[in-house]
């Protein structure tokens, strides 16, 4: 992937004006839109589902980066791909048959990612990493926007970057949770190529200015 991608998470947007927020993020130069789906079981919060994804599909041309933080994701992949998801990422901790799930997503024509909670070791990816378009490394515990990134997890990004480079693999690394203007250079320096920025973007005055600052910092790291 040539350019580092800045991907605002709508969980941090003003949900009373979602269409306008998405339009502003798109106009501001966002590369994708990150959609955090939580069920109140895998992650402690209940957020949104396929209905909102299909509404988003009608409001933006941006690729929809759907981050499933739910139990039994197999049950909903069809609905999210039908709703217009471009990338679907599943939590490794919730997938009993991960190879089958990953290929089910690919067969739907979506890019496929696997997400790891902070304490989940990279070794769980050993047999599936070659099949992935994306790995989301959570820099916070799943469930909430506006948390602080745990700098100890930069080592996990470095280790995954090494695995991907040494294996000549195609997967991109998406860092998710607590990304800000203060830490994005270190996160990019550790080897991430895609940066979820929820609070950093949607709590700022000028989304376009923030997105380009984030991207410049990531690209010059
Ligand atoms: C956490 C979510 C993240 C979070 C990002 O469970 O997966 O995507 O919403 O929001 P910020 O950038 O505010 O940490
Ligand atoms: Zn997320």
CSV table of C-alpha atoms in Angstrom, one decimal, residues 32-179:
chain,number,residue,atom,x,y,z
A,32,UNK,CA,-12.1,4.8,4.5
A,33,UNK,CA,-14.9,5.0,7.1
A,34,UNK,CA,-14.5,2.8,10.1
A,35,UNK,CA,-17.7,1.3,11.4
A,36,UNK,CA,-17.5,-0.2,14.9
A,37,UNK,CA,-20.1,-2.9,15.4
A,38,UNK,CA,-20.5,-4.1,19.0
A,39,UNK,CA,-23.1,-6.4,20.5
A,40,UNK,CA,-22.8,-5.8,24.2
A,41,UNK,CA,-21.4,-9.3,24.7
A,42,UNK,CA,-18.0,-9.5,22.9
A,43,UNK,CA,-17.6,-5.8,23.7
A,44,UNK,CA,-19.4,-4.1,26.6
A,45,UNK,CA,-21.2,-1.5,24.4
A,46,UNK,CA,-24.1,-2.0,22.0
A,47,UNK,CA,-23.6,0.2,18.9
A,48,UNK,CA,-24.9,-0.3,15.3
A,49,UNK,CA,-25.8,-3.1,12.9
A,50,UNK,CA,-26.4,-3.8,9.1
A,51,UNK,CA,-29.2,-1.3,8.9
A,52,UNK,CA,-26.9,1.6,9.6
A,53,UNK,CA,-24.3,0.2,7.3
A,54,UNK,CA,-26.8,0.2,4.4
A,55,UNK,CA,-27.8,3.8,5.3
A,56,UNK,CA,-24.1,4.8,5.2
A,57,UNK,CA,-23.7,3.0,1.9
A,58,UNK,CA,-26.2,5.5,0.4
A,59,UNK,CA,-24.4,8.5,1.9
A,60,UNK,CA,-20.8,8.0,0.9
A,61,UNK,CA,-18.5,6.5,-1.7
A,62,UNK,CA,-15.8,5.9,0.9
A,63,UNK,CA,-14.9,2.2,1.5
A,64,UNK,CA,-16.8,1.0,4.6
A,65,UNK,CA,-14.3,-0.7,7.0
A,66,UNK,CA,-16.7,-2.7,9.2
A,67,UNK,CA,-15.0,-3.8,12.4
A,68,UNK,CA,-17.1,-6.6,14.0
A,69,UNK,CA,-16.7,-6.8,17.8
A,70,UNK,CA,-19.5,-9.4,18.3
A,71,UNK,CA,-20.0,-13.0,19.4
A,72,UNK,CA,-20.7,-15.5,16.5
A,73,UNK,CA,-19.7,-13.1,13.6
A,74,UNK,CA,-20.5,-15.9,11.1
A,75,UNK,CA,-24.2,-15.3,11.7
A,76,UNK,CA,-24.0,-11.7,10.4
A,77,UNK,CA,-21.3,-11.6,7.6
A,78,UNK,CA,-23.9,-12.1,4.9
A,79,UNK,CA,-26.0,-9.2,6.2
A,80,UNK,CA,-23.0,-6.8,6.4
A,81,UNK,CA,-21.8,-7.7,3.0
A,82,UNK,CA,-25.3,-7.2,1.6
A,83,UNK,CA,-25.5,-3.9,3.4
A,84,UNK,CA,-22.5,-2.6,1.5
A,85,UNK,CA,-19.4,-3.4,3.7
A,86,UNK,CA,-16.2,-3.3,1.7
A,87,UNK,CA,-13.9,-4.6,4.4
A,88,UNK,CA,-15.1,-7.0,7.1
A,89,UNK,CA,-12.9,-7.7,10.1
A,90,UNK,CA,-13.7,-10.4,12.6
A,91,UNK,CA,-12.3,-10.8,16.2
A,92,UNK,CA,-10.0,-13.9,16.3
A,93,UNK,CA,-11.2,-14.5,19.9
A,94,UNK,CA,-14.8,-15.0,18.7
A,95,UNK,CA,-14.0,-17.3,15.7
A,96,UNK,CA,-14.0,-21.1,16.3
A,97,UNK,CA,-13.4,-21.9,12.6
A,98,UNK,CA,-11.4,-18.8,11.5
A,99,UNK,CA,-10.2,-20.3,8.2
A,100,UNK,CA,-13.8,-20.9,7.1
A,101,UNK,CA,-15.0,-17.5,8.3
A,102,UNK,CA,-12.1,-15.7,6.5
A,103,UNK,CA,-12.9,-17.5,3.2
A,104,UNK,CA,-16.6,-17.0,3.6
A,105,UNK,CA,-15.9,-13.2,3.8
A,106,UNK,CA,-13.6,-13.3,0.7
A,107,UNK,CA,-16.2,-15.4,-1.2
A,108,UNK,CA,-18.7,-12.5,-0.6
A,109,UNK,CA,-16.3,-10.2,-2.5
A,110,UNK,CA,-15.2,-8.3,0.6
A,111,UNK,CA,-11.6,-7.6,1.8
A,112,UNK,CA,-11.1,-9.6,5.0
A,113,UNK,CA,-9.4,-8.7,8.2
A,114,UNK,CA,-8.8,-10.3,11.6
A,115,UNK,CA,-8.7,-8.3,14.8
A,116,UNK,CA,-6.6,-9.0,17.9
A,117,UNK,CA,-7.5,-7.7,21.4
A,118,UNK,CA,-4.5,-6.2,23.2
A,119,UNK,CA,-3.6,-9.3,25.1
A,120,UNK,CA,-4.1,-11.8,22.2
A,121,UNK,CA,-0.8,-13.1,20.9
A,122,UNK,CA,0.2,-12.7,17.2
A,123,UNK,CA,0.7,-16.5,17.1
A,124,UNK,CA,-3.0,-17.0,16.6
A,125,UNK,CA,-2.5,-15.5,13.1
A,126,UNK,CA,0.2,-18.1,12.2
A,127,UNK,CA,-1.9,-20.2,9.9
A,128,UNK,CA,-4.2,-17.5,8.5
A,129,UNK,CA,-2.0,-14.4,8.0
A,130,UNK,CA,-1.2,-15.3,4.3
A,131,UNK,CA,-5.0,-15.2,3.5
A,132,UNK,CA,-5.6,-11.8,5.0
A,133,UNK,CA,-5.9,-8.3,3.5
A,134,UNK,CA,-5.8,-6.7,6.9
A,135,UNK,CA,-5.0,-7.2,10.5
A,136,UNK,CA,-6.5,-4.8,13.1
A,137,UNK,CA,-4.3,-4.5,16.2
A,138,UNK,CA,-6.4,-3.0,18.9
A,139,UNK,CA,-4.4,-0.4,20.9
A,140,UNK,CA,-7.2,-0.2,23.5
A,141,UNK,CA,-9.6,-2.7,25.0
A,142,UNK,CA,-12.7,-2.9,22.7
A,143,UNK,CA,-15.8,-1.1,23.6
A,144,UNK,CA,-15.3,2.7,23.8
A,145,UNK,CA,-14.0,5.7,21.8
A,146,UNK,CA,-11.6,8.2,23.3
A,147,UNK,CA,-9.4,5.8,25.2
A,148,UNK,CA,-5.6,6.2,25.6
A,149,UNK,CA,-3.4,4.1,23.3
A,150,UNK,CA,-1.2,1.7,25.3
A,151,UNK,CA,2.4,2.4,24.1
A,152,UNK,CA,3.5,-1.1,25.1
A,153,UNK,CA,1.5,-2.3,22.2
A,154,UNK,CA,3.8,-0.6,19.7
A,155,UNK,CA,6.0,-3.7,20.1
A,156,UNK,CA,3.2,-5.8,18.8
A,157,UNK,CA,2.9,-3.7,15.6
A,158,UNK,CA,6.7,-4.0,15.1
A,159,UNK,CA,6.5,-7.8,15.5
A,160,UNK,CA,3.6,-8.1,13.1
A,161,UNK,CA,5.4,-5.8,10.5
A,162,UNK,CA,8.4,-8.1,10.7
A,163,UNK,CA,6.3,-11.2,10.2
A,164,UNK,CA,4.6,-9.7,7.2
A,165,UNK,CA,7.8,-8.4,5.6
A,166,UNK,CA,9.8,-11.6,6.2
A,167,UNK,CA,6.9,-13.7,4.8
A,168,UNK,CA,6.5,-11.4,1.8
A,169,UNK,CA,2.8,-11.2,2.7
A,170,UNK,CA,0.1,-8.7,1.5
A,171,UNK,CA,-1.7,-8.0,4.8
A,172,UNK,CA,-1.9,-4.4,5.9
A,173,UNK,CA,-1.7,-3.4,9.6
A,174,UNK,CA,-4.5,-1.2,10.9
A,175,UNK,CA,-3.9,0.4,14.3
A,176,UNK,CA,-7.2,1.0,16.1
A,177,UNK,CA,-7.8,2.9,19.3
A,178,UNK,CA,-6.4,6.1,20.8
A,179,UNK,CA,-4.6,7.2,17.7
